mmCIF file of C-alpha atoms in Angstrom:
data_model
loop_
_atom_site.group_PDB
_atom_site.id
_atom_site.type_symbol
_atom_site.label_atom_id
_atom_site.label_comp_id
_atom_site.label_asym_id
_atom_site.label_seq_id
_atom_site.Cartn_x
_atom_site.Cartn_y
_atom_site.Cartn_z
ATOM 1 C CA ALA B 23 2.318 14.828 -11.562
ATOM 2 C CA GLN B 24 2.208 13.220 -8.114
ATOM 3 C CA LYS B 25 5.459 12.159 -6.280
ATOM 4 C CA VAL B 26 6.204 11.018 -2.860
ATOM 5 C CA THR B 27 9.857 10.829 -1.601
ATOM 6 C CA GLN B 28 10.880 9.161 1.907
ATOM 7 C CA ALA B 29 14.615 9.802 1.525
ATOM 8 C CA GLN B 30 15.418 7.748 4.591
ATOM 9 C CA THR B 31 15.820 4.279 3.340
ATOM 10 C CA GLU B 32 16.666 2.674 6.704
ATOM 11 C CA ILE B 33 17.110 4.128 10.255
ATOM 12 C CA SER B 34 18.051 2.290 13.251
ATOM 13 C CA VAL B 35 17.304 3.104 16.898
ATOM 14 C CA VAL B 36 17.737 1.654 20.220
ATOM 15 C CA GLU B 37 14.403 1.048 21.886
ATOM 16 C CA LYS B 38 12.765 4.040 23.886
ATOM 17 C CA GLU B 39 14.545 6.326 21.403
ATOM 18 C CA ASP B 40 12.109 8.997 19.374
ATOM 19 C CA VAL B 41 12.457 8.447 15.720
ATOM 20 C CA THR B 42 11.051 10.698 12.746
ATOM 21 C CA LEU B 43 10.481 9.435 9.302
ATOM 22 C CA ASP B 44 10.211 11.987 6.836
ATOM 23 C CA CYS B 45 7.711 12.053 3.773
ATOM 24 C CA VAL B 46 8.100 15.094 1.026
ATOM 25 C CA TYR B 47 5.042 14.852 -1.446
ATOM 26 C CA GLU B 48 4.502 16.899 -4.935
ATOM 27 C CA THR B 49 0.940 17.442 -6.117
ATOM 28 C CA ARG B 50 -0.585 19.976 -8.570
ATOM 29 C CA ASP B 51 -4.007 19.591 -6.901
ATOM 30 C CA THR B 52 -5.276 21.562 -4.054
ATOM 31 C CA THR B 53 -7.232 18.625 -2.676
ATOM 32 C CA TYR B 54 -5.491 15.678 -1.908
ATOM 33 C CA TYR B 55 -5.079 12.905 0.669
ATOM 34 C CA LEU B 56 -1.746 11.654 2.525
ATOM 35 C CA PHE B 57 -1.678 8.402 4.121
ATOM 36 C CA TRP B 58 0.976 6.350 6.225
ATOM 37 C CA TYR B 59 1.040 2.637 6.164
ATOM 38 C CA LYS B 60 3.208 0.246 8.374
ATOM 39 C CA GLN B 61 4.280 -2.944 6.720
ATOM 40 C CA PRO B 62 5.575 -5.579 9.665
ATOM 41 C CA PRO B 63 7.620 -8.697 8.174
ATOM 42 C CA SER B 64 4.283 -10.526 7.888
ATOM 43 C CA GLY B 65 3.599 -8.646 4.375
ATOM 44 C CA GLU B 66 0.258 -6.933 5.243
ATOM 45 C CA LEU B 67 0.391 -3.260 5.160
ATOM 46 C CA VAL B 68 -1.537 -1.692 8.076
ATOM 47 C CA PHE B 69 -3.356 1.442 7.547
ATOM 48 C CA LEU B 70 -2.043 4.135 10.303
ATOM 49 C CA ILE B 71 -3.392 7.506 9.138
ATOM 50 C CA ARG B 72 -5.245 9.727 6.517
ATOM 51 C CA ARG B 73 -5.060 13.301 6.435
ATOM 52 C CA ASN B 74 -6.711 15.455 3.896
ATOM 53 C CA SER B 75 -5.163 18.696 2.489
ATOM 54 C CA PHE B 76 -7.225 21.036 4.165
ATOM 55 C CA ASP B 77 -6.846 19.909 7.534
ATOM 56 C CA GLU B 78 -3.409 20.725 8.763
ATOM 57 C CA GLN B 79 -3.927 19.913 12.175
ATOM 58 C CA ASN B 80 -1.387 17.720 13.640
ATOM 59 C CA GLU B 81 -2.507 14.436 15.072
ATOM 60 C CA ILE B 82 -1.384 12.306 18.145
ATOM 61 C CA SER B 83 -2.283 8.667 18.616
ATOM 62 C CA GLY B 84 -0.545 7.167 21.737
ATOM 63 C CA ARG B 85 3.240 7.075 21.027
ATOM 64 C CA TYR B 86 2.363 7.991 17.325
ATOM 65 C CA SER B 87 2.396 11.518 16.012
ATOM 66 C CA TRP B 88 2.306 13.496 12.494
ATOM 67 C CA ASN B 89 3.372 16.659 11.555
ATOM 68 C CA PHE B 90 1.701 17.852 8.062
ATOM 69 C CA GLN B 91 3.029 21.080 6.814
ATOM 70 C CA LYS B 92 1.520 22.393 3.478
ATOM 71 C CA SER B 93 4.560 25.101 3.218
ATOM 72 C CA THR B 94 7.240 22.620 2.924
ATOM 73 C CA SER B 95 4.666 19.677 1.698
ATOM 74 C CA SER B 96 5.712 17.298 4.356
ATOM 75 C CA PHE B 97 4.027 14.708 6.497
ATOM 76 C CA ASN B 98 6.235 13.444 8.780
ATOM 77 C CA PHE B 99 5.655 10.702 11.304
ATOM 78 C CA THR B 100 7.419 10.616 14.677
ATOM 79 C CA ILE B 101 7.359 7.507 16.940
ATOM 80 C CA THR B 102 8.024 8.298 20.731
ATOM 81 C CA ALA B 103 9.564 5.901 22.997
ATOM 82 C CA SER B 104 10.132 3.158 20.606
ATOM 83 C CA GLN B 105 9.745 -0.444 20.928
ATOM 84 C CA VAL B 106 10.880 -3.431 19.060
ATOM 85 C CA VAL B 107 7.537 -4.073 17.737
ATOM 86 C CA ASP B 108 7.575 -0.866 15.920
ATOM 87 C CA SER B 109 10.404 -2.589 13.615
ATOM 88 C CA ALA B 110 8.695 -2.617 10.075
ATOM 89 C CA VAL B 111 8.901 -0.664 6.462
ATOM 90 C CA TYR B 112 6.706 2.529 6.648
ATOM 91 C CA PHE B 113 5.058 3.752 3.604
ATOM 92 C CA CYS B 114 3.962 7.532 2.910
ATOM 93 C CA ALA B 115 1.099 7.486 0.207
ATOM 94 C CA LEU B 116 -0.464 10.361 -1.717
ATOM 95 C CA SER B 117 -3.816 10.477 -4.034
ATOM 96 C CA ASP B 118 -5.517 13.420 -5.432
ATOM 97 C CA THR B 119 -8.229 14.104 -7.648
ATOM 98 C CA GLY B 120 -6.155 14.644 -10.606
ATOM 99 C CA GLY B 121 -5.336 10.699 -10.927
ATOM 100 C CA PHE B 122 -7.316 8.793 -8.054
ATOM 101 C CA LYS B 123 -4.247 6.543 -8.007
ATOM 102 C CA THR B 124 -2.473 6.077 -4.812
ATOM 103 C CA ILE B 125 1.171 6.727 -5.157
ATOM 104 C CA PHE B 126 3.448 5.519 -2.658
ATOM 105 C CA GLY B 127 6.841 6.441 -1.573
ATOM 106 C CA ALA B 128 9.849 3.947 -1.484
ATOM 107 C CA GLY B 129 9.230 2.983 2.538
ATOM 108 C CA THR B 130 11.571 3.486 5.330
ATOM 109 C CA ARG B 131 12.648 0.316 6.928
ATOM 110 C CA LEU B 132 12.758 0.977 10.688
ATOM 111 C CA PHE B 133 14.885 -1.179 13.138
ATOM 112 C CA VAL B 134 14.280 -0.940 16.736
ATOM 113 C CA LYS B 135 16.997 -2.769 18.883
ATOM 114 C CA ALA B 136 16.429 -4.120 22.395
ATOM 115 C CA GLU J 15 -12.268 -14.448 8.852
ATOM 116 C CA THR J 16 -12.106 -10.855 9.214
ATOM 117 C CA GLY J 17 -10.850 -7.949 6.522
ATOM 118 C CA VAL J 18 -8.865 -9.006 3.388
ATOM 119 C CA THR J 19 -7.554 -12.642 2.975
ATOM 120 C CA GLN J 20 -5.391 -13.895 -0.206
ATOM 121 C CA THR J 21 -4.615 -17.249 -0.874
ATOM 122 C CA PRO J 22 -2.048 -18.977 -1.224
ATOM 123 C CA ARG J 23 0.463 -17.201 0.678
ATOM 124 C CA HIS J 24 3.492 -18.463 -1.004
ATOM 125 C CA LEU J 25 3.617 -19.749 -4.679
ATOM 126 C CA VAL J 26 6.605 -21.057 -6.382
ATOM 127 C CA MET J 27 6.040 -21.636 -10.297
ATOM 128 C CA GLY J 28 7.771 -22.468 -13.629
ATOM 129 C CA MET J 29 7.227 -20.335 -16.474
ATOM 130 C CA THR J 30 5.336 -22.520 -18.472
ATOM 131 C CA ASN J 31 2.709 -23.053 -15.578
ATOM 132 C CA LYS J 32 -0.648 -21.599 -14.991
ATOM 133 C CA LYS J 33 -1.646 -20.456 -11.515
ATOM 134 C CA SER J 34 -4.405 -18.169 -10.004
ATOM 135 C CA LEU J 35 -4.007 -15.888 -6.744
ATOM 136 C CA LYS J 36 -7.065 -15.413 -4.711
ATOM 137 C CA CYS J 37 -8.314 -12.444 -2.797
ATOM 138 C CA GLU J 38 -11.475 -12.040 -0.559
ATOM 139 C CA GLN J 39 -12.760 -9.158 1.545
ATOM 140 C CA HIS J 40 -15.185 -9.280 4.071
ATOM 141 C CA LEU J 41 -15.263 -5.657 4.661
ATOM 142 C CA GLY J 42 -18.213 -4.778 2.478
ATOM 143 C CA HIS J 43 -16.381 -2.655 0.285
ATOM 144 C CA ASN J 44 -17.145 -1.919 -3.465
ATOM 145 C CA ALA J 45 -13.463 -1.540 -4.966
ATOM 146 C CA MET J 46 -10.681 -3.731 -5.060
ATOM 147 C CA TYR J 47 -7.204 -3.531 -5.915
ATOM 148 C CA TRP J 48 -3.935 -5.529 -7.211
ATOM 149 C CA TYR J 49 -0.479 -4.220 -6.388
ATOM 150 C CA LYS J 50 2.771 -5.820 -6.814
ATOM 151 C CA GLN J 51 5.634 -4.934 -4.860
ATOM 152 C CA SER J 52 9.189 -5.789 -6.079
ATOM 153 C CA ALA J 53 12.279 -5.656 -3.989
ATOM 154 C CA LYS J 54 13.964 -2.166 -3.976
ATOM 155 C CA LYS J 55 10.622 -0.606 -5.681
ATOM 156 C CA PRO J 56 7.755 1.086 -4.785
ATOM 157 C CA LEU J 57 4.343 -0.267 -4.473
ATOM 158 C CA GLU J 58 3.012 -0.552 -8.084
ATOM 159 C CA LEU J 59 -0.649 -0.708 -8.785
ATOM 160 C CA MET J 60 -1.604 -3.045 -11.557
ATOM 161 C CA PHE J 61 -5.570 -2.974 -11.745
ATOM 162 C CA VAL J 62 -8.589 -1.641 -9.880
ATOM 163 C CA TYR J 63 -12.033 -2.943 -9.848
ATOM 164 C CA ASN J 64 -14.916 -0.886 -8.824
ATOM 165 C CA PHE J 65 -18.357 -2.790 -8.206
ATOM 166 C CA LYS J 66 -17.006 -5.299 -10.363
ATOM 167 C CA GLU J 67 -15.947 -3.240 -13.416
ATOM 168 C CA GLN J 68 -12.184 -2.537 -14.222
ATOM 169 C CA THR J 69 -11.187 0.862 -13.597
ATOM 170 C CA GLU J 70 -7.567 0.695 -14.009
ATOM 171 C CA ASN J 71 -5.032 -1.184 -16.125
ATOM 172 C CA ASN J 72 -1.892 -0.036 -15.199
ATOM 173 C CA SER J 73 -0.114 -1.146 -18.825
ATOM 174 C CA VAL J 74 0.424 -4.718 -16.928
ATOM 175 C CA PRO J 75 1.622 -7.660 -19.298
ATOM 176 C CA SER J 76 -0.965 -9.414 -20.627
ATOM 177 C CA ARG J 77 0.455 -12.707 -18.912
ATOM 178 C CA PHE J 78 -1.408 -11.094 -15.829
ATOM 179 C CA SER J 79 -5.297 -11.655 -16.072
ATOM 180 C CA PRO J 80 -7.605 -10.408 -13.360
ATOM 181 C CA GLU J 81 -11.000 -11.573 -12.713
ATOM 182 C CA CYS J 82 -13.597 -9.963 -10.328
ATOM 183 C CA PRO J 83 -17.060 -12.050 -10.133
ATOM 184 C CA ASN J 84 -18.410 -9.877 -7.417
ATOM 185 C CA SER J 85 -17.126 -7.294 -5.235
ATOM 186 C CA SER J 86 -15.907 -9.514 -2.598
ATOM 187 C CA HIS J 87 -13.615 -11.537 -4.832
ATOM 188 C CA LEU J 88 -10.538 -10.929 -6.858
ATOM 189 C CA PHE J 89 -8.870 -13.220 -8.856
ATOM 190 C CA LEU J 90 -5.148 -12.934 -10.713
ATOM 191 C CA HIS J 91 -4.640 -15.577 -13.132
ATOM 192 C CA LEU J 92 -0.922 -15.920 -14.090
ATOM 193 C CA HIS J 93 0.542 -17.643 -16.929
ATOM 194 C CA THR J 94 4.140 -18.031 -18.798
ATOM 195 C CA LEU J 95 5.291 -15.684 -16.185
ATOM 196 C CA GLN J 96 8.907 -14.476 -16.288
ATOM 197 C CA PRO J 97 11.465 -14.402 -13.178
ATOM 198 C CA GLU J 98 11.011 -10.701 -12.999
ATOM 199 C CA ASP J 99 7.709 -11.171 -11.938
ATOM 200 C CA SER J 100 8.742 -12.686 -8.819
ATOM 201 C CA ALA J 101 7.315 -10.223 -5.931
ATOM 202 C CA LEU J 102 4.851 -9.971 -3.181
ATOM 203 C CA TYR J 103 1.510 -9.514 -4.694
ATOM 204 C CA LEU J 104 -0.958 -7.620 -2.578
ATOM 205 C CA CYS J 105 -4.767 -7.333 -2.669
ATOM 206 C CA ALA J 106 -6.651 -4.221 -1.118
ATOM 207 C CA SER J 107 -10.123 -3.050 -0.805
ATOM 208 C CA SER J 108 -11.711 0.313 -0.369
ATOM 209 C CA GLN J 109 -15.380 1.322 0.669
ATOM 210 C CA ASP J 110 -15.515 3.234 -2.681
ATOM 211 C CA TYR J 111 -13.202 4.384 -5.536
ATOM 212 C CA GLY J 112 -11.586 7.699 -5.007
ATOM 213 C CA PRO J 113 -8.742 9.628 -3.629
ATOM 214 C CA GLN J 114 -10.028 9.945 -0.151
ATOM 215 C CA GLU J 115 -10.692 6.245 0.291
ATOM 216 C CA THR J 116 -8.331 4.373 2.566
ATOM 217 C CA GLN J 117 -7.238 1.023 1.159
ATOM 218 C CA TYR J 118 -7.204 -2.193 3.471
ATOM 219 C CA PHE J 119 -4.513 -4.640 2.567
ATOM 220 C CA GLY J 120 -4.222 -8.329 2.798
ATOM 221 C CA PRO J 121 -1.255 -10.324 3.996
ATOM 222 C CA GLY J 122 -0.060 -10.620 0.258
ATOM 223 C CA THR J 123 0.998 -13.999 -1.865
ATOM 224 C CA ARG J 124 4.962 -14.150 -2.027
ATOM 225 C CA LEU J 125 5.463 -15.282 -5.445
ATOM 226 C CA LEU J 126 8.623 -16.904 -7.103
ATOM 227 C CA VAL J 127 8.766 -17.678 -10.867
ATOM 228 C CA LEU J 128 11.561 -20.203 -11.751
#
């Protein structure tokens, strides 16, 4: 069965600090896809990244970076030099070929204080 | 308009009312989704339409009735709702239906049932 765990419910940091959001997933499939979304107060989920199970290369996009480790079933997200505009709820999600449905974690609410 | 739009953005209704939520996507996608986001719960997939055909009904109560007249429009008809149905209802679309597809979300309709 699919499962996504985001153990951190809320994180509070001061601007310019680095912060890592954890995501641990479970799936029996060898082919699967992982996603991160950002949900600002306006409500809309904004797509950040998609990674497939065969591509373990880490990715960096500006201040954002993602660390995918199949050995620990983790897909963690790091924001470097956080800014107030990064304050949002961040969701990790998983879909596999078994169910097609995308399963979302419970989300991590990030507060970045000025 | 670009992306995925939803109307209304906010809705208050009594338990005996009938109302409809509307979603429109301007991305040329073939699949559309309804999700429910309640406080302190992960996103719950409600319905999926692919090429106007319903492919997923995630055991949703019959008081929620979806309609997909074409690939660009999706409706959620509501009748005799309960207070526990109060939530943020999110619409999403993707190019096609499959685990590798990235879903793009609208801003949601925040529903309050009195």
